[in-house]
Short mmCIF file of C-alpha atoms in Angstrom, two decimals:
data_model
loop_
_atom_site.label_atom_id
_atom_site.label_comp_id
_atom_site.label_asym_id
_atom_site.label_seq_id
_atom_site.Cartn_x
_atom_site.Cartn_y
_atom_site.Cartn_z
CA UNK A 644 102.34 98.43 53.33
CA UNK A 645 105.10 95.83 53.64
CA UNK A 646 105.36 94.30 57.14
CA UNK A 647 109.01 95.38 57.46
CA UNK A 648 108.19 99.00 56.64
CA UNK A 649 105.25 98.93 59.06
CA UNK A 650 107.50 97.62 61.80
CA UNK A 651 110.12 100.27 61.10
CA UNK A 652 107.55 103.03 61.24
CA UNK A 653 106.18 101.69 64.50
CA UNK A 654 109.64 101.39 65.96
CA UNK A 655 110.41 104.97 65.06
CA UNK A 656 107.31 106.66 66.38
CA UNK A 657 105.58 104.52 69.01
CA UNK A 658 105.27 106.51 72.25
CA UNK A 659 105.26 103.95 75.01
CA UNK A 660 104.20 104.78 78.54
CA UNK A 661 107.57 103.73 79.83
CA UNK A 662 109.47 105.94 77.40
CA UNK A 663 112.10 107.97 79.26
CA UNK A 664 110.49 106.80 82.53
CA UNK A 665 113.76 105.50 83.88
CA UNK A 666 116.23 106.33 81.15
CA UNK A 667 119.75 105.06 81.44
CA UNK A 668 120.52 104.71 85.12
CA UNK A 669 123.65 103.65 86.89
CA UNK A 670 123.64 101.00 89.55
CA UNK A 671 120.83 98.78 88.27
CA UNK A 672 121.00 95.34 89.87
CA UNK A 673 120.28 92.41 87.57
CA UNK A 674 118.15 89.81 89.37
CA UNK A 675 117.39 87.40 86.57
CA UNK A 676 118.07 86.73 82.90
CA UNK A 677 116.14 84.12 80.96
CA UNK A 678 116.53 83.18 77.33
CA UNK A 679 113.58 82.44 75.09
CA UNK A 680 113.14 82.12 71.34
CA UNK A 681 112.13 85.80 71.38
CA UNK A 682 115.28 87.01 73.15
CA UNK A 683 116.41 87.55 76.72
CA UNK A 684 113.92 88.46 79.45
CA UNK A 685 115.65 90.52 82.14
CA UNK A 686 114.53 91.43 85.65
CA UNK A 687 116.41 94.15 87.52
CA UNK A 688 115.99 96.69 90.30
CA UNK A 689 116.88 100.39 90.35
CA UNK A 690 115.55 103.52 92.03
CA UNK A 691 113.21 101.54 94.27
CA UNK A 692 111.53 99.73 91.38
CA UNK A 693 111.67 96.18 90.03
CA UNK A 694 111.46 96.16 86.25
CA UNK A 695 111.28 93.76 83.32
CA UNK A 696 112.97 94.44 80.00
CA UNK A 697 113.81 92.50 76.88
CA UNK A 698 117.43 91.95 75.83
CA UNK A 699 119.06 94.86 77.71
CA UNK A 700 118.68 96.88 80.91
CA UNK A 701 119.92 99.99 79.09
CA UNK A 702 116.92 101.08 77.05
CA UNK A 703 114.53 103.98 76.54
CA UNK A 704 111.63 102.10 78.04
CA UNK A 705 110.54 99.38 80.42
CA UNK A 706 108.14 96.53 79.82
CA UNK A 707 107.02 96.56 83.44
CA UNK A 708 108.02 98.29 86.65
CA UNK A 709 106.76 97.65 90.16
CA UNK A 710 107.21 100.07 93.06
CA UNK A 711 108.88 97.96 95.74
CA UNK A 712 107.60 100.19 98.55
CA UNK A 713 104.01 100.09 97.25
CA UNK A 714 103.58 97.10 94.89
CA UNK A 715 99.89 97.82 94.25
CA UNK A 716 100.58 101.30 92.88
CA UNK A 717 100.64 101.50 89.08
CA UNK A 718 103.94 103.00 87.97
CA UNK A 719 103.13 103.77 84.33
CA UNK A 720 100.56 106.26 83.09
CA UNK A 721 99.33 103.88 80.40
CA UNK A 722 98.33 101.24 82.96
CA UNK A 723 96.47 103.91 84.95
CA UNK A 724 94.67 104.99 81.78
CA UNK A 725 93.78 101.40 80.93
CA UNK A 726 92.40 100.84 84.43
CA UNK A 727 90.20 103.91 84.04
CA UNK A 728 88.30 101.88 81.44
CA UNK A 729 86.25 100.77 84.46
CA UNK A 730 84.53 104.16 84.02
CA UNK A 731 83.13 102.80 80.75
CA UNK A 732 82.56 99.21 81.92
CA UNK A 733 82.44 99.21 85.72
CA UNK A 734 81.84 95.53 86.49
CA UNK A 735 83.26 93.22 83.82
CA UNK A 736 82.79 89.57 84.67
CA UNK A 737 85.02 88.22 81.90
CA UNK A 738 88.24 89.89 80.77
CA UNK A 739 90.76 88.98 78.09
CA UNK A 740 94.22 90.58 78.13
CA UNK A 741 96.63 90.15 75.22
CA UNK A 742 100.12 90.54 76.66
CA UNK A 743 101.29 89.64 80.17
CA UNK A 744 104.53 91.50 80.87
CA UNK A 745 104.90 91.77 84.63
CA UNK A 746 101.14 91.29 85.14
CA UNK A 747 100.38 94.82 86.39
CA UNK A 748 96.94 94.79 84.76
CA UNK A 749 96.20 91.19 85.72
CA UNK A 750 97.15 91.57 89.38
CA UNK A 751 95.29 94.87 89.73
CA UNK A 752 92.11 93.60 88.11
CA UNK A 753 92.18 90.44 90.23
CA UNK A 754 92.30 92.56 93.40
CA UNK A 755 89.59 94.97 92.26
CA UNK A 756 87.29 92.37 90.68
CA UNK A 757 87.76 89.16 92.69
CA UNK A 758 84.82 87.42 91.00
CA UNK A 759 85.93 88.18 87.43
CA UNK A 760 87.56 85.58 85.20
CA UNK A 761 90.72 86.96 83.62
CA UNK A 762 92.22 85.17 80.61
CA UNK A 763 95.67 86.31 79.48
CA UNK A 764 97.34 85.41 76.20
CA UNK A 765 101.13 85.69 76.13
CA UNK A 766 103.27 84.44 73.28
CA UNK A 767 106.49 84.00 75.29
CA UNK A 768 106.52 81.26 77.97
CA UNK A 769 109.57 82.86 79.60
CA UNK A 770 107.51 85.98 80.36
CA UNK A 771 104.95 83.82 82.16
CA UNK A 772 107.61 82.27 84.36
CA UNK A 773 109.21 85.61 85.17
CA UNK A 774 105.85 87.25 85.98
CA UNK A 775 105.16 84.47 88.48
CA UNK A 776 108.62 84.43 90.04
CA UNK A 777 109.24 88.19 90.34
CA UNK A 778 105.95 90.10 89.97
CA UNK A 779 103.44 88.12 91.99
CA UNK A 780 101.38 86.68 89.12
CA UNK A 781 99.40 83.62 90.21
CA UNK A 782 97.36 81.38 87.96
CA UNK A 783 94.13 79.91 89.27
CA UNK A 784 90.50 79.20 88.34
CA UNK A 785 89.88 82.92 87.73
CA UNK A 786 93.36 83.89 86.53
CA UNK A 787 94.22 81.81 83.47
CA UNK A 788 97.29 82.02 81.24
CA UNK A 789 97.38 80.84 77.62
CA UNK A 790 100.77 80.64 75.90
CA UNK A 791 100.14 81.42 72.24
CA UNK A 792 99.80 84.21 69.72
CA UNK A 793 97.08 86.66 70.71
CA UNK A 794 95.46 86.79 67.29
CA UNK A 795 95.29 82.99 67.01
CA UNK A 796 93.57 82.84 70.41
CA UNK A 797 91.05 85.55 69.50
CA UNK A 798 90.23 84.00 66.12
CA UNK A 799 89.60 80.65 67.84
CA UNK A 800 87.46 82.32 70.51
CA UNK A 801 85.41 83.87 67.68
CA UNK A 802 84.91 80.49 66.02
CA UNK A 803 83.86 79.00 69.36
CA UNK A 804 81.45 81.88 70.10
CA UNK A 805 83.18 82.88 73.33
CA UNK A 806 82.48 86.39 74.60
CA UNK A 807 84.25 88.84 76.91
CA UNK A 808 83.01 91.96 78.66
CA UNK A 809 86.41 93.60 78.25
CA UNK A 810 89.33 92.93 75.91
CA UNK A 811 92.62 94.66 76.71
CA UNK A 812 95.31 94.83 74.02
CA UNK A 813 98.74 95.36 75.56
CA UNK A 814 101.01 93.28 73.33
CA UNK A 815 104.23 94.81 72.08
CA UNK A 816 107.86 94.96 72.92
CA UNK A 817 109.56 98.22 73.73
CA UNK A 818 109.42 99.67 70.22
CA UNK A 819 106.59 98.26 68.13
CA UNK A 820 103.16 96.66 68.04
CA UNK A 821 102.94 93.42 66.02
CA UNK A 822 101.34 94.48 62.75
CA UNK A 823 98.87 91.58 62.68
CA UNK A 824 97.32 93.02 65.88
CA UNK A 825 96.51 96.38 64.26
CA UNK A 826 94.43 95.58 61.18
CA UNK A 827 90.74 95.81 60.28
CA UNK A 828 90.58 92.03 60.02
CA UNK A 829 92.01 91.55 63.52
CA UNK A 830 89.76 94.18 65.09
CA UNK A 831 86.71 92.58 63.50
CA UNK A 832 87.57 89.38 65.38
CA UNK A 833 88.02 91.41 68.58
CA UNK A 834 84.62 93.04 68.12
CA UNK A 835 83.02 89.65 67.50
CA UNK A 836 84.14 88.27 70.88
CA UNK A 837 82.79 91.23 72.86
CA UNK A 838 79.50 90.97 74.69
CA UNK A 839 76.79 93.32 73.45
CA UNK A 840 77.92 96.07 75.83
CA UNK A 841 81.56 94.99 75.93
CA UNK A 842 84.56 97.25 75.35
CA UNK A 843 88.08 97.00 73.92
CA UNK A 844 90.92 98.89 75.59
CA UNK A 845 94.11 99.24 73.51
CA UNK A 846 97.47 100.62 74.56
CA UNK A 847 98.93 102.15 71.44
CA UNK A 848 100.62 105.07 69.66
CA UNK A 849 100.72 108.59 71.00
CA UNK A 850 102.67 110.09 68.08
CA UNK A 851 103.18 108.13 64.90
CA UNK A 852 103.04 108.29 61.13
CA UNK A 853 100.42 105.57 61.55
CA UNK A 854 98.32 107.60 63.99
CA UNK A 855 95.64 108.63 61.48
CA UNK A 856 95.57 105.22 59.82
CA UNK A 857 95.19 103.49 63.18
CA UNK A 858 92.43 105.92 64.18
CA UNK A 859 90.63 105.34 60.89
CA UNK A 860 90.97 101.58 61.32
CA UNK A 861 89.44 101.56 64.81
CA UNK A 862 86.67 103.91 63.64
CA UNK A 863 85.90 101.69 60.66
CA UNK A 864 85.31 98.72 62.96
CA UNK A 865 83.90 100.32 66.11
CA UNK A 866 82.71 103.81 65.15
CA UNK A 867 83.50 106.72 67.48
CA UNK A 868 85.90 105.82 70.29
CA UNK A 869 87.40 107.47 73.38
CA UNK A 870 90.92 108.73 72.69
CA UNK A 871 92.86 108.93 75.98
CA UNK A 872 96.35 110.44 75.90
CA UNK A 873 99.22 110.82 78.34
CA UNK A 874 102.62 109.62 77.14
CA UNK A 875 100.78 106.77 75.39
CA UNK A 876 97.43 106.74 73.69
CA UNK A 877 94.77 104.37 75.06
CA UNK A 878 91.81 103.68 72.80
CA UNK A 879 88.54 102.70 74.49
CA UNK A 880 85.98 101.46 71.96
CA UNK A 881 82.69 99.62 72.37
CA UNK A 882 80.66 97.05 70.47
CA UNK A 883 77.58 99.16 71.18
CA UNK A 884 77.07 102.85 71.99
CA UNK A 885 79.67 104.61 74.08
CA UNK A 886 78.53 105.59 77.60
CA UNK A 887 77.58 109.23 78.07
CA UNK A 888 79.20 111.74 80.38
CA UNK A 889 76.74 111.14 83.24
CA UNK A 890 77.38 107.39 83.19
CA UNK A 891 81.14 107.90 83.09
CA UNK A 892 80.98 110.34 86.01
CA UNK A 893 78.83 107.97 88.09
CA UNK A 894 81.23 105.09 87.45
CA UNK A 895 84.22 107.32 88.23
CA UNK A 896 82.63 108.17 91.60
CA UNK A 897 82.00 104.47 92.23
CA UNK A 898 85.65 103.61 91.61
CA UNK A 899 87.17 106.77 93.10
CA UNK A 900 88.61 105.22 96.26
CA UNK A 901 89.86 101.93 94.83
CA UNK A 902 91.46 103.44 91.73
CA UNK A 903 92.81 106.39 93.69
CA UNK A 904 94.80 104.01 95.85
CA UNK A 905 96.64 102.67 92.81
CA UNK A 906 97.44 106.10 91.39
CA UNK A 907 94.47 107.01 89.18
CA UNK A 908 93.51 110.66 89.67
CA UNK A 909 89.72 110.68 89.15
CA UNK A 910 89.16 114.20 87.81
CA UNK A 911 92.12 114.03 85.46
CA UNK A 912 91.19 110.54 84.31
CA UNK A 913 87.56 111.52 83.67
CA UNK A 914 88.60 114.60 81.71
CA UNK A 915 90.39 112.39 79.20
CA UNK A 916 87.05 110.87 78.21
CA UNK A 917 86.11 114.22 76.71
CA UNK A 918 88.28 113.37 73.71
CA UNK A 919 86.71 111.16 71.04
CA UNK A 920 87.60 110.30 67.46
CA UNK A 921 85.46 108.94 64.66
CA UNK A 922 85.57 108.22 60.95
CA UNK A 923 88.45 109.77 59.04
CA UNK A 924 87.84 110.38 55.33
CA UNK A 925 90.48 109.63 52.76
CA UNK A 926 92.81 107.72 55.11
CA UNK A 927 94.00 104.26 54.15
CA UNK A 928 93.01 101.59 56.67
CA UNK A 929 95.50 99.10 58.12
CA UNK A 930 94.79 95.69 56.60
CA UNK A 931 96.32 92.22 56.59
#
């Protein structure tokens, strides 16, 4: 499929976690606007939240929002679903996140896993500056930021035989996922940089004309995967076998208090792991 058509389809049907979260609100206060070669990065406050958006404050979605009264609480359902991946991999020592935004995932993981090394790849340097200035993101020996394309970084990590316990894919603007981060060829590189029991956690479509093709693509590379859904879809796939129900439940109990404090409801989150998808016959895979 032509890249333009793929982008248009994604733009039309991608269900983002932030969709309709805030809607069009009156009285938003613009705090910061920064130009980059990708467009304007805006920071504004409304309804007790500080948010980041691209190009306009008036939009159907938000890149990031932080609750000003409780900054550690995760505002969006997709970030809560992604954090529940600790049920599948409870103690990752090395984490790669593609996409920074306002650093909700990075800041949360750094608090919960203070010994873990967290590498983030973000294509837009302006986002890195805004995340530091307005959302509390701090680089350091265990919190490292790389300004480049996520696929280029992952392909180089593959060549250099680097491995991660967890790879989180959270790279898109408000209306589409870059098509080169959706294909069989890309996911094969992702799988190659996972440790033997490592997992990939992808924030992606909830309703889309590409839904079956994306499912078939992940299944072709990883086999059966967990298919979590609430506003967004979060795919949790593994290089090796998926953990069973007993393991998931034990890890959920282990993380109950810490994840509960940031908004993850343990029973509801665990129930989502009852949904899995596998190989889909007769569906065209997404390829470069």
